[in-house]
């Protein structure tokens, strides 16, 4: 009887030990799935922090953009021209194409007709104006933000050995102090007729560069002549 009881007790003890070995631990590490999830979230946060520029980087980009805008603003050029027959207009458009400058046409409030430009009639409008030093024909419109331009190319025909009086109206209307003026003209063969010196007298605060004369017959094909002039006056390389 005791022997049977001992066997029974031994079996009971073995069974109890086996049951204890199958129990979950009360402490320990997190489940593997939770660790993987945490790791993914961490990587996503790192990726997001790399894709978003810091405030210092954003500031540097803004400064670079501002510098570019300042450079552009500092080299602004304007081509201004008056043309009654189209010759000066052709040269002005060629000049604009080569320099990328803005362009502005001086338009008289009272347009000039062919009769106004009859050189053989001393009673015509243009002749009367040129003989009157105080004549100032009115101009339509005005130039917006003229202050922004550093270099102003000014084109005109030669009438009776001078600029048309409407150019005097133009120079009276704007302050050229600190600006550079590059004059160009067209005519049948009279050359610049001393007009750069006249402009220098009208605009004493400006720098007046050597001028360009283009004959009327070459006005439509003046690209080579204009290109050479730009190099000579230091406005192109």
CSV table of C-alpha atoms in Angstrom, one decimal:
chain,number,residue,atom,x,y,z
A,1,UNK,CA,0.0,0.0,0.0
A,2,UNK,CA,2.8,2.5,0.9
A,3,UNK,CA,4.5,1.6,-2.4
A,4,UNK,CA,1.4,2.4,-4.4
A,5,UNK,CA,1.0,5.7,-2.5
A,6,UNK,CA,4.7,6.6,-3.3
A,7,UNK,CA,4.3,6.0,-7.0
A,8,UNK,CA,1.1,8.1,-7.0
A,9,UNK,CA,2.9,10.9,-5.2
A,10,UNK,CA,5.8,10.8,-7.6
A,11,UNK,CA,3.5,11.1,-10.6
A,12,UNK,CA,1.6,14.0,-9.1
A,13,UNK,CA,4.9,15.9,-8.5
A,14,UNK,CA,6.1,15.4,-12.1
A,15,UNK,CA,2.7,16.5,-13.4
A,16,UNK,CA,2.9,19.7,-11.3
A,17,UNK,CA,6.4,20.6,-12.5
A,18,UNK,CA,5.4,20.2,-16.2
A,19,UNK,CA,2.4,22.5,-15.7
A,20,UNK,CA,4.7,25.2,-14.2
A,21,UNK,CA,7.0,25.1,-17.2
A,22,UNK,CA,4.2,26.0,-19.6
A,23,UNK,CA,3.1,29.3,-17.8
A,24,UNK,CA,3.8,32.8,-19.4
A,25,UNK,CA,6.4,34.9,-17.6
A,26,UNK,CA,5.0,37.9,-15.7
A,27,UNK,CA,7.7,40.3,-17.0
A,28,UNK,CA,10.2,40.5,-19.9
A,29,UNK,CA,10.4,42.1,-23.3
A,30,UNK,CA,7.6,43.5,-25.5
A,31,UNK,CA,6.1,41.2,-28.2
A,32,UNK,CA,8.1,41.2,-31.4
A,33,UNK,CA,5.3,42.8,-33.4
A,34,UNK,CA,5.3,45.8,-31.1
A,35,UNK,CA,9.1,46.3,-31.6
A,36,UNK,CA,8.8,46.3,-35.4
A,37,UNK,CA,6.0,48.8,-35.3
A,38,UNK,CA,8.0,51.2,-33.1
A,39,UNK,CA,11.0,50.8,-35.4
A,40,UNK,CA,8.9,51.8,-38.5
A,41,UNK,CA,7.5,54.8,-36.8
A,42,UNK,CA,11.0,55.9,-35.8
A,43,UNK,CA,12.2,55.6,-39.4
A,44,UNK,CA,9.3,57.6,-40.7
A,45,UNK,CA,10.0,60.4,-38.2
A,46,UNK,CA,13.7,60.5,-39.4
A,47,UNK,CA,12.6,60.6,-43.0
A,48,UNK,CA,10.2,63.5,-42.3
A,49,UNK,CA,12.9,65.5,-40.5
A,50,UNK,CA,15.2,65.1,-43.4
A,51,UNK,CA,12.7,66.2,-46.0
A,52,UNK,CA,11.7,69.4,-44.2
A,53,UNK,CA,14.3,72.2,-44.5
A,54,UNK,CA,15.4,73.8,-41.3
A,55,UNK,CA,14.7,77.5,-40.7
A,56,UNK,CA,18.4,78.3,-41.4
A,57,UNK,CA,18.2,76.5,-44.8
A,58,UNK,CA,15.0,78.4,-45.7
A,59,UNK,CA,16.6,81.6,-44.7
A,60,UNK,CA,19.6,80.9,-47.0
A,61,UNK,CA,17.3,80.2,-49.9
A,62,UNK,CA,15.5,83.4,-49.4
A,63,UNK,CA,18.7,85.4,-49.2
A,64,UNK,CA,20.0,83.8,-52.5
A,65,UNK,CA,16.7,84.7,-54.2
A,66,UNK,CA,16.9,88.3,-53.0
A,67,UNK,CA,20.4,88.6,-54.2
A,68,UNK,CA,19.4,87.4,-57.7
A,69,UNK,CA,16.6,90.0,-57.8
A,70,UNK,CA,19.0,92.7,-56.7
A,71,UNK,CA,21.4,91.8,-59.4
A,72,UNK,CA,18.7,92.0,-62.0
A,73,UNK,CA,17.4,95.3,-60.7
A,74,UNK,CA,20.9,96.8,-60.7
A,75,UNK,CA,21.4,96.2,-64.5
A,76,UNK,CA,18.1,97.4,-65.8
A,77,UNK,CA,18.3,99.2,-69.2
A,78,UNK,CA,15.8,101.1,-71.3
A,79,UNK,CA,15.7,101.9,-75.0
A,80,UNK,CA,13.9,105.2,-75.6
A,81,UNK,CA,13.3,106.3,-79.2
A,82,UNK,CA,11.4,108.8,-81.3
A,83,UNK,CA,10.8,107.9,-84.9
A,84,UNK,CA,8.8,109.8,-87.5
A,85,UNK,CA,9.6,107.6,-90.6
A,86,UNK,CA,10.5,104.2,-89.0
A,87,UNK,CA,14.3,104.3,-89.4
A,88,UNK,CA,15.1,105.0,-85.8
A,89,UNK,CA,12.4,102.5,-84.7
A,90,UNK,CA,14.2,99.8,-86.7
A,91,UNK,CA,17.5,100.5,-85.0
A,92,UNK,CA,15.8,100.7,-81.5
A,93,UNK,CA,14.2,97.3,-82.0
A,94,UNK,CA,17.6,95.8,-83.1
A,95,UNK,CA,19.2,97.3,-80.0
A,96,UNK,CA,16.5,95.9,-77.7
A,97,UNK,CA,16.9,92.5,-79.2
A,98,UNK,CA,20.7,92.5,-78.5
A,99,UNK,CA,20.5,93.9,-75.0
A,100,UNK,CA,17.2,92.6,-73.6
A,101,UNK,CA,16.4,96.1,-72.5
A,102,UNK,CA,12.9,97.5,-72.0
A,103,UNK,CA,11.7,99.7,-74.8
A,104,UNK,CA,9.6,102.9,-74.8
A,105,UNK,CA,8.5,105.0,-77.8
A,106,UNK,CA,8.2,108.8,-77.6
A,107,UNK,CA,4.9,109.4,-79.2
A,108,UNK,CA,3.9,113.1,-79.9
A,109,UNK,CA,0.4,114.2,-78.9
A,110,UNK,CA,0.1,115.6,-82.3
A,111,UNK,CA,1.6,113.1,-84.8
A,112,UNK,CA,3.9,114.4,-87.6
A,113,UNK,CA,2.6,114.1,-91.1
A,114,UNK,CA,4.6,114.0,-94.3
A,115,UNK,CA,3.7,117.6,-94.9
A,116,UNK,CA,5.1,118.5,-91.5
A,117,UNK,CA,8.4,117.0,-92.5
A,118,UNK,CA,8.8,118.8,-95.8
A,119,UNK,CA,12.4,120.1,-95.6
A,120,UNK,CA,11.9,122.4,-98.6
A,121,UNK,CA,9.1,124.4,-97.0
A,122,UNK,CA,10.2,126.7,-94.2
A,123,UNK,CA,6.7,127.1,-93.0
A,124,UNK,CA,6.2,123.4,-92.1
A,125,UNK,CA,5.7,122.4,-88.5
A,126,UNK,CA,9.0,120.6,-88.1
A,127,UNK,CA,10.9,123.5,-89.6
A,128,UNK,CA,9.2,126.0,-87.4
A,129,UNK,CA,9.9,123.9,-84.3
A,130,UNK,CA,13.5,123.4,-85.1
A,131,UNK,CA,14.1,127.1,-85.6
A,132,UNK,CA,12.6,127.8,-82.1
A,133,UNK,CA,14.9,126.8,-79.3
A,134,UNK,CA,12.0,127.0,-76.8
A,135,UNK,CA,9.7,124.7,-78.7
A,136,UNK,CA,8.7,121.7,-76.6
A,137,UNK,CA,6.2,119.4,-78.5
A,138,UNK,CA,4.0,117.5,-76.1
A,139,UNK,CA,4.4,113.8,-75.5
A,140,UNK,CA,1.7,111.1,-74.9
A,141,UNK,CA,2.0,109.1,-71.7
A,142,UNK,CA,5.1,108.6,-69.5
A,143,UNK,CA,7.6,106.0,-68.4
A,144,UNK,CA,6.7,103.9,-65.4
A,145,UNK,CA,9.3,103.6,-62.7
A,146,UNK,CA,12.0,105.5,-64.6
A,147,UNK,CA,14.2,105.5,-61.5
A,148,UNK,CA,14.8,101.7,-61.9
A,149,UNK,CA,16.9,102.2,-65.0
A,150,UNK,CA,20.7,102.7,-64.8
A,151,UNK,CA,21.4,102.7,-68.6
A,152,UNK,CA,19.1,104.6,-71.0
A,153,UNK,CA,19.7,104.3,-74.8
A,154,UNK,CA,18.1,107.3,-76.5
A,155,UNK,CA,17.4,107.2,-80.2
A,156,UNK,CA,16.2,109.9,-82.6
A,157,UNK,CA,16.5,111.2,-86.2
A,158,UNK,CA,18.6,114.2,-87.1
A,159,UNK,CA,16.5,117.2,-88.2
A,160,UNK,CA,18.2,120.3,-89.4
A,161,UNK,CA,21.4,119.4,-87.7
A,162,UNK,CA,19.9,118.6,-84.3
A,163,UNK,CA,17.7,116.3,-82.3
A,164,UNK,CA,13.9,116.9,-82.9
A,165,UNK,CA,12.6,119.4,-80.3
A,166,UNK,CA,10.4,116.6,-78.8
A,167,UNK,CA,13.7,115.1,-77.5
A,168,UNK,CA,14.2,118.3,-75.5
A,169,UNK,CA,10.7,117.8,-74.1
A,170,UNK,CA,11.7,114.3,-73.0
A,171,UNK,CA,15.0,115.3,-71.4
A,172,UNK,CA,13.1,118.1,-69.5
A,173,UNK,CA,10.6,115.6,-68.1
A,174,UNK,CA,13.0,113.1,-66.4
A,175,UNK,CA,15.9,113.2,-63.9
A,176,UNK,CA,18.9,111.5,-65.4
A,177,UNK,CA,21.2,112.1,-62.4
A,178,UNK,CA,23.5,109.1,-61.8
A,179,UNK,CA,22.4,107.4,-65.0
A,180,UNK,CA,24.3,106.5,-68.1
A,181,UNK,CA,22.9,107.7,-71.5
A,182,UNK,CA,23.9,106.1,-74.7
A,183,UNK,CA,22.6,108.1,-77.7
A,184,UNK,CA,22.0,106.8,-81.2
A,185,UNK,CA,20.6,108.4,-84.3
A,186,UNK,CA,19.6,108.0,-87.9
A,187,UNK,CA,19.9,110.4,-90.8
A,188,UNK,CA,20.7,110.5,-94.5
A,189,UNK,CA,24.4,111.3,-93.8
A,190,UNK,CA,24.8,114.1,-91.4
A,191,UNK,CA,26.2,112.0,-88.6
A,192,UNK,CA,25.6,112.7,-84.9
A,193,UNK,CA,25.7,116.5,-85.5
A,194,UNK,CA,27.1,117.1,-82.0
A,195,UNK,CA,24.0,115.8,-80.3
A,196,UNK,CA,25.8,113.7,-77.6
A,197,UNK,CA,27.4,117.0,-76.4
A,198,UNK,CA,24.0,118.7,-76.4
A,199,UNK,CA,22.6,115.9,-74.3
A,200,UNK,CA,25.5,116.2,-71.8
A,201,UNK,CA,24.7,119.9,-71.4
A,202,UNK,CA,21.0,119.1,-70.8
A,203,UNK,CA,21.8,116.3,-68.3
A,204,UNK,CA,24.8,117.4,-66.4
A,205,UNK,CA,24.3,114.7,-63.7
A,206,UNK,CA,24.5,111.9,-66.2
A,207,UNK,CA,27.3,110.0,-67.9
A,208,UNK,CA,26.9,110.4,-71.7
A,209,UNK,CA,28.7,107.7,-73.8
A,210,UNK,CA,29.9,108.0,-77.4
A,211,UNK,CA,26.9,107.9,-79.7
A,212,UNK,CA,26.1,105.8,-82.7
A,213,UNK,CA,25.0,107.1,-86.1
A,214,UNK,CA,23.2,104.7,-88.6
A,215,UNK,CA,22.4,105.9,-92.1
A,216,UNK,CA,18.8,105.7,-93.1
A,217,UNK,CA,19.7,103.2,-95.8
A,218,UNK,CA,21.2,100.8,-93.3
A,219,UNK,CA,18.6,101.1,-90.5
A,220,UNK,CA,16.9,97.8,-91.3
A,221,UNK,CA,20.2,95.8,-91.2
A,222,UNK,CA,22.2,97.5,-88.5
A,223,UNK,CA,22.8,94.5,-86.2
A,224,UNK,CA,26.5,94.3,-86.8
A,225,UNK,CA,27.0,98.0,-86.5
A,226,UNK,CA,24.9,98.1,-83.2
A,227,UNK,CA,26.8,95.1,-81.8
A,228,UNK,CA,30.2,96.7,-82.4
A,229,UNK,CA,29.0,100.0,-80.8
A,230,UNK,CA,27.8,98.2,-77.7
A,231,UNK,CA,31.3,96.7,-77.3
A,232,UNK,CA,33.0,100.0,-77.9
A,233,UNK,CA,31.0,101.8,-75.2
A,234,UNK,CA,31.4,98.9,-72.7
A,235,UNK,CA,27.8,97.7,-72.7
A,236,UNK,CA,28.7,94.3,-74.2
A,237,UNK,CA,31.6,91.9,-74.5
